CSV table of N, CA and C in Angstrom, one decimal:
chain,number,residue,atom,x,y,z
A,474,MET,N,-25.0,-2.5,-20.2
A,474,MET,CA,-23.7,-2.9,-19.6
A,474,MET,C,-23.9,-4.2,-18.8
A,475,THR,N,-23.0,-5.1,-19.0
A,475,THR,CA,-23.1,-6.4,-18.3
A,475,THR,C,-22.0,-6.5,-17.3
A,476,LEU,N,-22.0,-7.5,-16.5
A,476,LEU,CA,-20.9,-7.7,-15.5
A,476,LEU,C,-19.6,-7.9,-16.2
A,477,ALA,N,-19.6,-8.5,-17.4
A,477,ALA,CA,-18.4,-8.8,-18.1
A,477,ALA,C,-17.7,-7.4,-18.5
A,478,ASP,N,-18.5,-6.4,-18.6
A,478,ASP,CA,-17.9,-5.1,-19.0
A,478,ASP,C,-17.4,-4.3,-17.8
A,479,LEU,N,-17.6,-4.7,-16.6
A,479,LEU,CA,-17.2,-4.0,-15.4
A,479,LEU,C,-15.7,-4.3,-15.2
A,480,SER,N,-15.0,-3.3,-14.5
A,480,SER,CA,-13.6,-3.5,-14.2
A,480,SER,C,-13.5,-4.6,-13.1
A,481,ARG,N,-12.3,-5.1,-13.0
A,481,ARG,CA,-12.0,-6.1,-12.0
A,481,ARG,C,-12.3,-5.6,-10.6
A,482,SER,N,-11.9,-4.4,-10.3
A,482,SER,CA,-12.1,-3.8,-9.0
A,482,SER,C,-13.6,-3.7,-8.7
A,483,GLU,N,-14.4,-3.4,-9.7
A,483,GLU,CA,-15.9,-3.3,-9.5
A,483,GLU,C,-16.5,-4.6,-9.3
A,484,VAL,N,-16.0,-5.7,-9.9
A,484,VAL,CA,-16.5,-7.0,-9.7
A,484,VAL,C,-16.2,-7.5,-8.3
A,485,ILE,N,-14.9,-7.2,-7.8
A,485,ILE,CA,-14.5,-7.5,-6.5
A,485,ILE,C,-15.4,-6.8,-5.5
A,486,LYS,N,-15.8,-5.6,-5.7
A,486,LYS,CA,-16.7,-4.8,-4.8
A,486,LYS,C,-18.1,-5.5,-4.8
A,487,ILE,N,-18.6,-6.0,-5.9
A,487,ILE,CA,-19.9,-6.6,-6.0
A,487,ILE,C,-19.8,-7.9,-5.1
A,488,ILE,N,-18.7,-8.7,-5.3
A,488,ILE,CA,-18.6,-9.9,-4.5
A,488,ILE,C,-18.5,-9.5,-3.0
A,489,ALA,N,-17.8,-8.5,-2.6
A,489,ALA,CA,-17.6,-8.1,-1.2
A,489,ALA,C,-18.9,-7.7,-0.6
A,490,LEU,N,-19.8,-7.0,-1.4
A,490,LEU,CA,-21.0,-6.5,-1.0
A,490,LEU,C,-22.0,-7.6,-0.6
A,491,GLN,N,-21.8,-8.8,-1.2
A,491,GLN,CA,-22.7,-9.9,-1.0
A,491,GLN,C,-22.4,-10.5,0.4
A,492,GLY,N,-21.3,-10.1,1.0
A,492,GLY,CA,-21.0,-10.7,2.3
A,492,GLY,C,-20.8,-12.2,2.3
A,493,ASP,N,-21.4,-12.8,3.3
A,493,ASP,CA,-21.2,-14.3,3.4
A,493,ASP,C,-22.2,-15.0,2.6
A,494,ASN,N,-23.1,-14.4,1.9
A,494,ASN,CA,-24.2,-15.1,1.2
A,494,ASN,C,-24.4,-14.5,-0.3
A,495,PRO,N,-23.4,-14.9,-1.2
A,495,PRO,CA,-23.6,-14.4,-2.6
A,495,PRO,C,-24.4,-15.3,-3.4
A,496,LYS,N,-25.2,-16.2,-2.9
A,496,LYS,CA,-26.0,-17.2,-3.6
A,496,LYS,C,-26.8,-16.5,-4.7
A,497,GLY,N,-26.8,-17.0,-5.9
A,497,GLY,CA,-27.6,-16.5,-7.0
A,497,GLY,C,-27.0,-15.4,-7.8
A,498,VAL,N,-25.8,-14.9,-7.3
A,498,VAL,CA,-25.2,-13.8,-8.1
A,498,VAL,C,-24.7,-14.3,-9.4
A,499,THR,N,-24.9,-13.5,-10.5
A,499,THR,CA,-24.4,-13.9,-11.8
A,499,THR,C,-23.2,-13.1,-12.1
A,500,LEU,N,-22.0,-13.8,-12.3
A,500,LEU,CA,-20.8,-13.2,-12.7
A,500,LEU,C,-20.3,-13.8,-14.0
A,501,ARG,N,-21.3,-14.0,-14.9
A,501,ARG,CA,-21.0,-14.7,-16.2
A,501,ARG,C,-20.0,-13.9,-17.0
A,502,GLY,N,-18.9,-14.6,-17.4
A,502,GLY,CA,-17.9,-14.0,-18.3
A,502,GLY,C,-17.0,-13.0,-17.7
A,503,VAL,N,-17.0,-12.9,-16.4
A,503,VAL,CA,-16.1,-11.9,-15.8
A,503,VAL,C,-14.6,-12.3,-15.8
A,504,ASP,N,-13.8,-11.3,-15.8
A,504,ASP,CA,-12.3,-11.6,-15.8
A,504,ASP,C,-11.8,-11.4,-14.4
A,505,LEU,N,-11.5,-12.5,-13.7
A,505,LEU,CA,-11.0,-12.5,-12.4
A,505,LEU,C,-9.6,-13.2,-12.3
A,506,ARG,N,-8.9,-13.3,-13.5
A,506,ARG,CA,-7.7,-14.0,-13.5
A,506,ARG,C,-6.7,-13.3,-12.6
A,507,GLU,N,-5.9,-14.2,-12.0
A,507,GLU,CA,-4.8,-13.9,-11.1
A,507,GLU,C,-5.2,-13.2,-9.8
A,508,LEU,N,-6.5,-13.2,-9.5
A,508,LEU,CA,-7.0,-12.5,-8.2
A,508,LEU,C,-6.8,-13.5,-7.1
A,509,ASP,N,-6.7,-12.9,-5.9
A,509,ASP,CA,-6.6,-13.7,-4.6
A,509,ASP,C,-8.0,-13.6,-4.0
A,510,LEU,N,-8.7,-14.7,-4.2
A,510,LEU,CA,-10.1,-14.9,-3.6
A,510,LEU,C,-10.1,-15.9,-2.5
A,511,HIS,N,-9.0,-16.1,-1.9
A,511,HIS,CA,-8.8,-17.1,-0.8
A,511,HIS,C,-9.9,-17.1,0.2
A,512,GLY,N,-10.5,-18.2,0.5
A,512,GLY,CA,-11.4,-18.3,1.6
A,512,GLY,C,-12.8,-17.7,1.4
A,513,LEU,N,-13.1,-17.1,0.2
A,513,LEU,CA,-14.4,-16.5,0.0
A,513,LEU,C,-15.5,-17.6,-0.2
A,514,SER,N,-16.7,-17.2,0.1
A,514,SER,CA,-17.9,-18.1,-0.2
A,514,SER,C,-18.5,-17.6,-1.5
A,515,LEU,N,-18.4,-18.5,-2.5
A,515,LEU,CA,-19.0,-18.2,-3.8
A,515,LEU,C,-20.0,-19.3,-4.2
A,516,ALA,N,-20.6,-19.9,-3.1
A,516,ALA,CA,-21.6,-21.0,-3.3
A,516,ALA,C,-22.7,-20.5,-4.2
A,517,GLU,N,-23.1,-21.4,-5.1
A,517,GLU,CA,-24.3,-21.2,-6.0
A,517,GLU,C,-24.1,-19.9,-6.9
A,518,VAL,N,-22.9,-19.4,-7.1
A,518,VAL,CA,-22.7,-18.2,-7.9
A,518,VAL,C,-22.6,-18.7,-9.4
A,519,ASN,N,-23.1,-18.0,-10.3
A,519,ASN,CA,-23.0,-18.3,-11.7
A,519,ASN,C,-21.7,-17.7,-12.3
A,520,LEU,N,-20.7,-18.5,-12.6
A,520,LEU,CA,-19.4,-18.0,-13.1
A,520,LEU,C,-19.2,-18.6,-14.5
A,521,THR,N,-20.3,-18.9,-15.2
A,521,THR,CA,-20.2,-19.5,-16.6
A,521,THR,C,-19.3,-18.6,-17.4
A,522,LEU,N,-18.3,-19.2,-18.1
A,522,LEU,CA,-17.4,-18.5,-19.1
A,522,LEU,C,-16.5,-17.5,-18.4
A,523,ALA,N,-16.4,-17.5,-17.0
A,523,ALA,CA,-15.5,-16.6,-16.3
A,523,ALA,C,-14.1,-17.0,-16.5
A,524,ASN,N,-13.2,-16.0,-16.5
A,524,ASN,CA,-11.8,-16.3,-16.5
A,524,ASN,C,-11.2,-16.2,-15.1
A,525,LEU,N,-10.8,-17.3,-14.6
A,525,LEU,CA,-10.2,-17.4,-13.2
A,525,LEU,C,-8.8,-18.0,-13.3
A,526,SER,N,-8.2,-17.9,-14.5
A,526,SER,CA,-6.9,-18.5,-14.7
A,526,SER,C,-5.9,-17.9,-13.7
A,527,SER,N,-5.1,-18.8,-13.1
A,527,SER,CA,-4.0,-18.4,-12.2
A,527,SER,C,-4.6,-17.7,-10.9
A,528,ALA,N,-5.9,-17.8,-10.6
A,528,ALA,CA,-6.4,-17.2,-9.4
A,528,ALA,C,-6.1,-18.0,-8.2
A,529,ASN,N,-6.1,-17.4,-7.0
A,529,ASN,CA,-5.9,-18.1,-5.8
A,529,ASN,C,-7.3,-18.3,-5.2
A,530,LEU,N,-7.8,-19.6,-5.4
A,530,LEU,CA,-9.1,-20.0,-4.9
A,530,LEU,C,-9.0,-21.0,-3.8
A,531,THR,N,-7.9,-21.0,-3.0
A,531,THR,CA,-7.7,-21.9,-1.9
A,531,THR,C,-8.8,-21.7,-0.9
A,532,GLN,N,-9.3,-22.8,-0.5
A,532,GLN,CA,-10.4,-22.9,0.5
A,532,GLN,C,-11.6,-22.1,0.2
A,533,VAL,N,-11.9,-21.8,-1.1
A,533,VAL,CA,-13.1,-21.1,-1.5
A,533,VAL,C,-14.2,-22.1,-1.6
A,534,ASP,N,-15.4,-21.6,-1.1
A,534,ASP,CA,-16.6,-22.5,-1.2
A,534,ASP,C,-17.3,-22.2,-2.5
A,535,LEU,N,-17.2,-23.1,-3.5
A,535,LEU,CA,-17.9,-23.0,-4.7
A,535,LEU,C,-19.0,-24.1,-4.9
A,536,SER,N,-19.6,-24.5,-3.7
A,536,SER,CA,-20.6,-25.5,-3.8
A,536,SER,C,-21.7,-25.1,-4.7
A,537,LYS,N,-22.1,-26.0,-5.6
A,537,LYS,CA,-23.2,-25.8,-6.5
A,537,LYS,C,-23.1,-24.6,-7.4
A,538,ALA,N,-21.8,-24.1,-7.5
A,538,ALA,CA,-21.6,-23.0,-8.4
A,538,ALA,C,-21.6,-23.5,-9.9
A,539,ASN,N,-22.0,-22.6,-10.8
A,539,ASN,CA,-21.9,-22.9,-12.2
A,539,ASN,C,-20.7,-22.3,-12.8
A,540,LEU,N,-19.7,-23.2,-13.1
A,540,LEU,CA,-18.4,-22.8,-13.7
A,540,LEU,C,-18.3,-23.5,-15.1
A,541,ALA,N,-19.4,-23.7,-15.8
A,541,ALA,CA,-19.4,-24.3,-17.1
A,541,ALA,C,-18.6,-23.4,-18.0
A,542,MET,N,-17.7,-24.0,-18.8
A,542,MET,CA,-16.9,-23.4,-19.8
A,542,MET,C,-16.0,-22.2,-19.2
A,543,ALA,N,-15.8,-22.2,-17.9
A,543,ALA,CA,-14.9,-21.3,-17.3
A,543,ALA,C,-13.5,-21.6,-17.5
A,544,ASN,N,-12.6,-20.6,-17.5
A,544,ASN,CA,-11.1,-20.9,-17.6
A,544,ASN,C,-10.5,-20.8,-16.2
A,545,LEU,N,-10.2,-22.0,-15.7
A,545,LEU,CA,-9.5,-22.1,-14.3
A,545,LEU,C,-8.1,-22.7,-14.5
A,546,SER,N,-7.5,-22.5,-15.7
A,546,SER,CA,-6.2,-23.1,-15.9
A,546,SER,C,-5.2,-22.5,-14.9
A,547,PHE,N,-4.4,-23.3,-14.3
A,547,PHE,CA,-3.3,-23.0,-13.4
A,547,PHE,C,-3.9,-22.2,-12.1
A,548,ALA,N,-5.2,-22.3,-11.9
A,548,ALA,CA,-5.7,-21.8,-10.6
A,548,ALA,C,-5.4,-22.7,-9.5
A,549,ASP,N,-5.2,-22.1,-8.3
A,549,ASP,CA,-5.0,-22.8,-7.1
A,549,ASP,C,-6.3,-23.0,-6.4
A,550,LEU,N,-6.9,-24.2,-6.5
A,550,LEU,CA,-8.1,-24.6,-5.9
A,550,LEU,C,-7.9,-25.6,-4.8
A,551,SER,N,-6.7,-25.6,-4.2
A,551,SER,CA,-6.4,-26.6,-3.1
A,551,SER,C,-7.4,-26.4,-2.0
A,552,GLU,N,-7.9,-27.5,-1.4
A,552,GLU,CA,-8.8,-27.4,-0.3
A,552,GLU,C,-10.1,-26.7,-0.6
A,553,ALA,N,-10.4,-26.4,-1.8
A,553,ALA,CA,-11.7,-25.7,-2.2
A,553,ALA,C,-12.8,-26.7,-2.1
A,554,THR,N,-14.0,-26.2,-1.9
A,554,THR,CA,-15.2,-27.0,-1.9
A,554,THR,C,-16.0,-26.7,-3.2
A,555,LEU,N,-16.1,-27.7,-4.1
A,555,LEU,CA,-16.8,-27.6,-5.3
A,555,LEU,C,-17.9,-28.7,-5.4
A,556,ARG,N,-18.4,-29.0,-4.2
A,556,ARG,CA,-19.4,-30.1,-4.1
A,556,ARG,C,-20.7,-29.7,-4.9
A,557,GLY,N,-21.0,-30.6,-5.9
A,557,GLY,CA,-22.2,-30.4,-6.7
A,557,GLY,C,-22.0,-29.3,-7.8
A,558,ALA,N,-20.8,-28.8,-8.0
A,558,ALA,CA,-20.6,-27.7,-8.9
A,558,ALA,C,-20.7,-28.2,-10.4
A,559,SER,N,-21.1,-27.3,-11.3
A,559,SER,CA,-21.0,-27.6,-12.7
A,559,SER,C,-19.8,-27.1,-13.3
A,560,LEU,N,-18.9,-28.0,-13.8
A,560,LEU,CA,-17.7,-27.6,-14.4
A,560,LEU,C,-17.6,-28.2,-15.8
A,561,LYS,N,-18.8,-28.3,-16.5
A,561,LYS,CA,-18.9,-28.8,-17.8
A,561,LYS,C,-18.0,-28.0,-18.8
A,562,GLU,N,-17.2,-28.7,-19.5
A,562,GLU,CA,-16.3,-28.1,-20.5
A,562,GLU,C,-15.4,-27.0,-19.9
A,563,ALA,N,-15.2,-27.0,-18.6
A,563,ALA,CA,-14.3,-26.0,-18.0
A,563,ALA,C,-12.8,-26.4,-18.3
A,564,CYS,N,-12.0,-25.4,-18.4
A,564,CYS,CA,-10.5,-25.6,-18.5
A,564,CYS,C,-9.9,-25.5,-17.2
A,565,LEU,N,-9.4,-26.7,-16.7
A,565,LEU,CA,-8.7,-26.8,-15.4
A,565,LEU,C,-7.3,-27.3,-15.6
A,566,ALA,N,-6.8,-27.1,-16.8
A,566,ALA,CA,-5.4,-27.6,-17.2
A,566,ALA,C,-4.4,-26.9,-16.2
A,567,GLY,N,-3.6,-27.8,-15.6
A,567,GLY,CA,-2.5,-27.3,-14.7
A,567,GLY,C,-3.0,-26.8,-13.4
A,568,ALA,N,-4.3,-26.9,-13.1
A,568,ALA,CA,-4.9,-26.4,-11.8
A,568,ALA,C,-4.4,-27.3,-10.7
A,569,ASP,N,-4.3,-26.7,-9.5
A,569,ASP,CA,-4.0,-27.3,-8.3
A,569,ASP,C,-5.3,-27.6,-7.5
A,570,LEU,N,-5.7,-28.9,-7.5
A,570,LEU,CA,-7.0,-29.3,-6.9
A,570,LEU,C,-6.7,-30.2,-5.7
A,571,ARG,N,-5.5,-30.1,-5.1
A,571,ARG,CA,-5.1,-31.0,-4.0
A,571,ARG,C,-6.2,-30.9,-2.9
A,572,SER,N,-6.6,-32.0,-2.4
A,572,SER,CA,-7.6,-32.1,-1.3
A,572,SER,C,-8.9,-31.3,-1.5
A,573,ALA,N,-9.2,-31.0,-2.8
A,573,ALA,CA,-10.5,-30.3,-3.1
A,573,ALA,C,-11.6,-31.3,-3.0
A,574,ASP,N,-12.8,-30.8,-2.6
A,574,ASP,CA,-14.0,-31.5,-2.6
A,574,ASP,C,-14.8,-31.3,-3.9
A,575,LEU,N,-14.7,-32.3,-4.8
A,575,LEU,CA,-15.4,-32.3,-6.0
A,575,LEU,C,-16.5,-33.3,-6.1
A,576,SER,N,-16.9,-33.8,-4.9
A,576,SER,CA,-18.0,-34.8,-4.9
A,576,SER,C,-19.2,-34.3,-5.6
A,577,GLU,N,-19.8,-35.2,-6.4
A,577,GLU,CA,-21.0,-34.9,-7.1
A,577,GLU,C,-20.9,-33.8,-8.1
A,578,ALA,N,-19.7,-33.3,-8.4
A,578,ALA,CA,-19.4,-32.3,-9.4
A,578,ALA,C,-19.6,-32.8,-10.8
A,579,ASP,N,-20.0,-32.0,-11.7
A,579,ASP,CA,-20.1,-32.4,-13.2
A,579,ASP,C,-18.9,-31.9,-13.9
A,580,LEU,N,-17.9,-32.8,-14.2
A,580,LEU,CA,-16.7,-32.4,-14.9
A,580,LEU,C,-16.7,-33.0,-16.3
A,581,SER,N,-17.9,-33.2,-16.8
A,581,SER,CA,-18.0,-33.8,-18.2
A,581,SER,C,-17.3,-32.8,-19.2
A,582,LYS,N,-16.5,-33.4,-20.0
A,582,LYS,CA,-15.8,-32.7,-21.1
A,582,LYS,C,-14.8,-31.6,-20.6
A,583,ALA,N,-14.5,-31.7,-19.3
A,583,ALA,CA,-13.6,-30.7,-18.7
A,583,ALA,C,-12.1,-31.1,-19.1
A,584,ASP,N,-11.3,-30.0,-19.2
A,584,ASP,CA,-9.9,-30.2,-19.6
A,584,ASP,C,-9.1,-30.2,-18.2
A,585,LEU,N,-8.7,-31.4,-17.8
A,585,LEU,CA,-7.9,-31.5,-16.6
A,585,LEU,C,-6.5,-32.0,-16.8
A,586,ARG,N,-6.0,-31.6,-18.0
A,586,ARG,CA,-4.6,-32.0,-18.4
A,586,ARG,C,-3.6,-31.4,-17.4
A,587,GLY,N,-2.8,-32.3,-16.8
A,587,GLY,CA,-1.8,-31.9,-15.9
A,587,GLY,C,-2.3,-31.3,-14.6
A,588,ALA,N,-3.6,-31.5,-14.3
A,588,ALA,CA,-4.1,-31.0,-13.0
A,588,ALA,C,-3.7,-31.9,-11.9
A,589,ASN,N,-3.5,-31.3,-10.7
A,589,ASN,CA,-3.1,-32.0,-9.5
A,589,ASN,C,-4.3,-32.3,-8.7
A,590,LEU,N,-4.8,-33.5,-8.7
A,590,LEU,CA,-6.0,-33.9,-8.0
A,590,LEU,C,-5.6,-34.8,-6.8
A,591,ARG,N,-4.4,-34.7,-6.4
A,591,ARG,CA,-3.9,-35.6,-5.3
A,591,ARG,C,-4.8,-35.4,-4.0
A,592,GLY,N,-5.4,-36.5,-3.6
A,592,GLY,CA,-6.2,-36.5,-2.4
A,592,GLY,C,-7.6,-35.8,-2.6
A,593,ALA,N,-8.0,-35.5,-3.8
A,593,ALA,CA,-9.3,-34.9,-4.0
A,593,ALA,C,-10.4,-35.8,-3.8
A,594,ASP,N,-11.5,-35.3,-3.4
A,594,ASP,CA,-12.7,-36.1,-3.2
A,594,ASP,C,-13.6,-36.0,-4.5
A,595,LEU,N,-13.6,-37.1,-5.3
A,595,LEU,CA,-14.3,-37.1,-6.6
A,595,LEU,C,-15.5,-38.1,-6.5
A,596,ARG,N,-16.0,-38.4,-5.3
A,596,ARG,CA,-17.0,-39.4,-5.1
A,596,ARG,C,-18.3,-38.9,-5.9
A,597,ARG,N,-18.8,-39.8,-6.7
A,597,ARG,CA,-20.0,-39.6,-7.5
A,597,ARG,C,-19.9,-38.4,-8.5
A,598,ALA,N,-18.6,-38.1,-8.8
A,598,ALA,CA,-18.4,-37.0,-9.8
A,598,ALA,C,-18.6,-37.5,-11.2
A,599,ASN,N,-19.0,-36.7,-12.2
A,599,ASN,CA,-19.2,-37.1,-13.6
A,599,ASN,C,-17.9,-36.7,-14.3
A,600,LEU,N,-17.2,-37.7,-14.8
A,600,LEU,CA,-15.9,-37.4,-15.5
A,600,LEU,C,-16.0,-37.9,-17.0
A,601,TRP,N,-17.3,-38.0,-17.5
A,601,TRP,CA,-17.4,-38.4,-18.9
A,601,TRP,C,-16.7,-37.5,-19.8
A,602,HIS,N,-15.9,-38.1,-20.6
A,602,HIS,CA,-15.1,-37.4,-21.7
A,602,HIS,C,-14.2,-36.3,-21.1
A,603,ALA,N,-13.9,-36.3,-19.8
A,603,ALA,CA,-12.9,-35.3,-19.3
A,603,ALA,C,-11.5,-35.8,-19.7
A,604,ASP,N,-10.7,-34.8,-20.0
A,604,ASP,CA,-9.3,-35.1,-20.4
A,604,ASP,C,-8.4,-35.1,-19.2
A,605,LEU,N,-8.0,-36.3,-18.8
A,605,LEU,CA,-7.2,-36.5,-17.6
A,605,LEU,C,-5.7,-36.7,-17.9
A,606,THR,N,-5.3,-36.4,-19.1
A,606,THR,CA,-3.9,-36.6,-19.5
A,606,THR,C,-2.9,-35.9,-18.5
A,607,GLU,N,-2.0,-36.7,-18.0
A,607,GLU,CA,-1.0,-36.2,-17.1
A,607,GLU,C,-1.5,-35.7,-15.8
A,608,ALA,N,-2.8,-36.0,-15.5
A,608,ALA,CA,-3.4,-35.5,-14.2
A,608,ALA,C,-2.9,-36.5,-13.1
A,609,ASN,N,-2.7,-35.9,-11.9
A,609,ASN,CA,-2.3,-36.7,-10.7
A,609,ASN,C,-3.6,-37.0,-9.9
A,610,LEU,N,-3.9,-38.3,-9.9
A,610,LEU,CA,-5.1,-38.8,-9.1
A,610,LEU,C,-4.7,-39.6,-7.9
A,611,ILE,N,-3.4,-39.6,-7.6
A,611,ILE,CA,-3.0,-40.4,-6.4
A,611,ILE,C,-3.8,-40.0,-5.2
A,612,TYR,N,-4.2,-41.0,-4.4
A,612,TYR,CA,-5.0,-40.8,-3.2
A,612,TYR,C,-6.4,-40.1,-3.4
A,613,ALA,N,-6.8,-39.9,-4.6
A,613,ALA,CA,-8.1,-39.3,-4.9
A,613,ALA,C,-9.2,-40.4,-4.6
A,614,ASN,N,-10.3,-39.9,-4.0
A,614,ASN,CA,-11.4,-40.8,-3.8
A,614,ASN,C,-12.3,-40.8,-5.0
A,615,LEU,N,-12.4,-41.9,-5.7
A,615,LEU,CA,-13.1,-42.0,-6.9
A,615,LEU,C,-14.3,-42.9,-6.8
A,616,GLU,N,-14.7,-43.1,-5.6
A,616,GLU,CA,-15.9,-44.0,-5.3
A,616,GLU,C,-17.1,-43.5,-6.0
A,617,GLY,N,-17.7,-44.3,-6.9
A,617,GLY,CA,-19.0,-44.0,-7.6
A,617,GLY,C,-18.8,-43.0,-8.7
A,618,ALA,N,-17.6,-42.6,-9.0
A,618,ALA,CA,-17.4,-41.6,-10.1
A,618,ALA,C,-17.8,-42.2,-11.4
A,619,LYS,N,-18.3,-41.5,-12.3
A,619,LYS,CA,-18.8,-41.9,-13.6
A,619,LYS,C,-17.8,-41.5,-14.7
A,620,GLY,N,-17.6,-42.3,-15.7
A,620,GLY,CA,-16.8,-42.0,-16.8
A,620,GLY,C,-15.3,-42.1,-16.6
A,621,LEU,N,-14.9,-42.9,-15.7
A,621,LEU,CA,-13.4,-43.1,-15.4
A,621,LEU,C,-12.8,-43.8,-16.6
A,622,PRO,N,-11.5,-43.5,-16.9
A,622,PRO,CA,-10.8,-44.2,-18.0
A,622,PRO,C,-10.6,-45.6,-17.7
A,623,LEU,N,-10.6,-46.5,-18.8
A,623,LEU,CA,-10.4,-47.9,-18.6
A,623,LEU,C,-9.0,-48.2,-18.0
A,624,ASN,N,-8.0,-47.5,-18.3
A,624,ASN,CA,-6.7,-47.7,-17.8
A,624,ASN,C,-6.4,-46.9,-16.5
A,625,LEU,N,-7.3,-47.0,-15.5
A,625,LEU,CA,-7.3,-46.2,-14.3
A,625,LEU,C,-6.0,-46.3,-13.6
A,626,GLU,N,-5.4,-47.5,-13.6
A,626,GLU,CA,-4.1,-47.6,-12.8
A,626,GLU,C,-3.0,-46.7,-13.3
A,627,GLU,N,-3.1,-46.3,-14.6
A,627,GLU,CA,-2.1,-45.3,-15.1
A,627,GLU,C,-2.3,-43.9,-14.5
A,628,TRP,N,-3.6,-43.6,-14.2
A,628,TRP,CA,-3.9,-42.2,-13.7
A,628,TRP,C,-3.6,-42.2,-12.2
A,629,LEU,N,-3.5,-43.3,-11.5
A,629,LEU,CA,-3.3,-43.4,-10.1
A,629,LEU,C,-1.9,-43.4,-9.7
A,630,LYS,N,-1.0,-43.4,-10.7
A,630,LYS,CA,0.5,-43.4,-10.4
A,630,LYS,C,0.9,-42.1,-9.8
A,631,ASP,N,1.8,-42.1,-8.9
A,631,ASP,CA,2.3,-40.9,-8.3
A,631,ASP,C,3.1,-40.2,-9.3
A,632,LYS,N,2.7,-38.9,-9.6
A,632,LYS,CA,3.4,-38.1,-10.7
A,632,LYS,C,4.1,-36.9,-10.1
A,633,THR,N,4.3,-36.9,-8.8
A,633,THR,CA,5.0,-35.8,-8.1
A,633,THR,C,6.5,-35.9,-8.2
């Protein structure tokens, strides 16, 4: 049996049992969609292929977490900390990332269509081949970010 086979309530219990230090926990492929995880620390947790669509992840610490190929579509990640996180090929379509810290995050090949990145910190983030169609990057800090689109001024228009 893998964590992906556990019920959502069992997964929540596992997270809760980790207390303030869940570092190194593997939750690969788990279904956490629509859950309220507000304010939790999930730093350095492996959430590869996890389903977190429409989850409340406001102010969650996901520093250095592995979210490669995870589904975070329409998740609320406002004010979340994703510093140094791996979001390679993750789906963040329609996600709310207002004022999120994505500094040094790897967003290569991520789907950010329609994501709200207003005021997000993307310093030194990797955006190679990320889909930023209709994304709101107004007031985002893009200093040192890699892979920015050539028509950056289009992405920086206020779309609210």
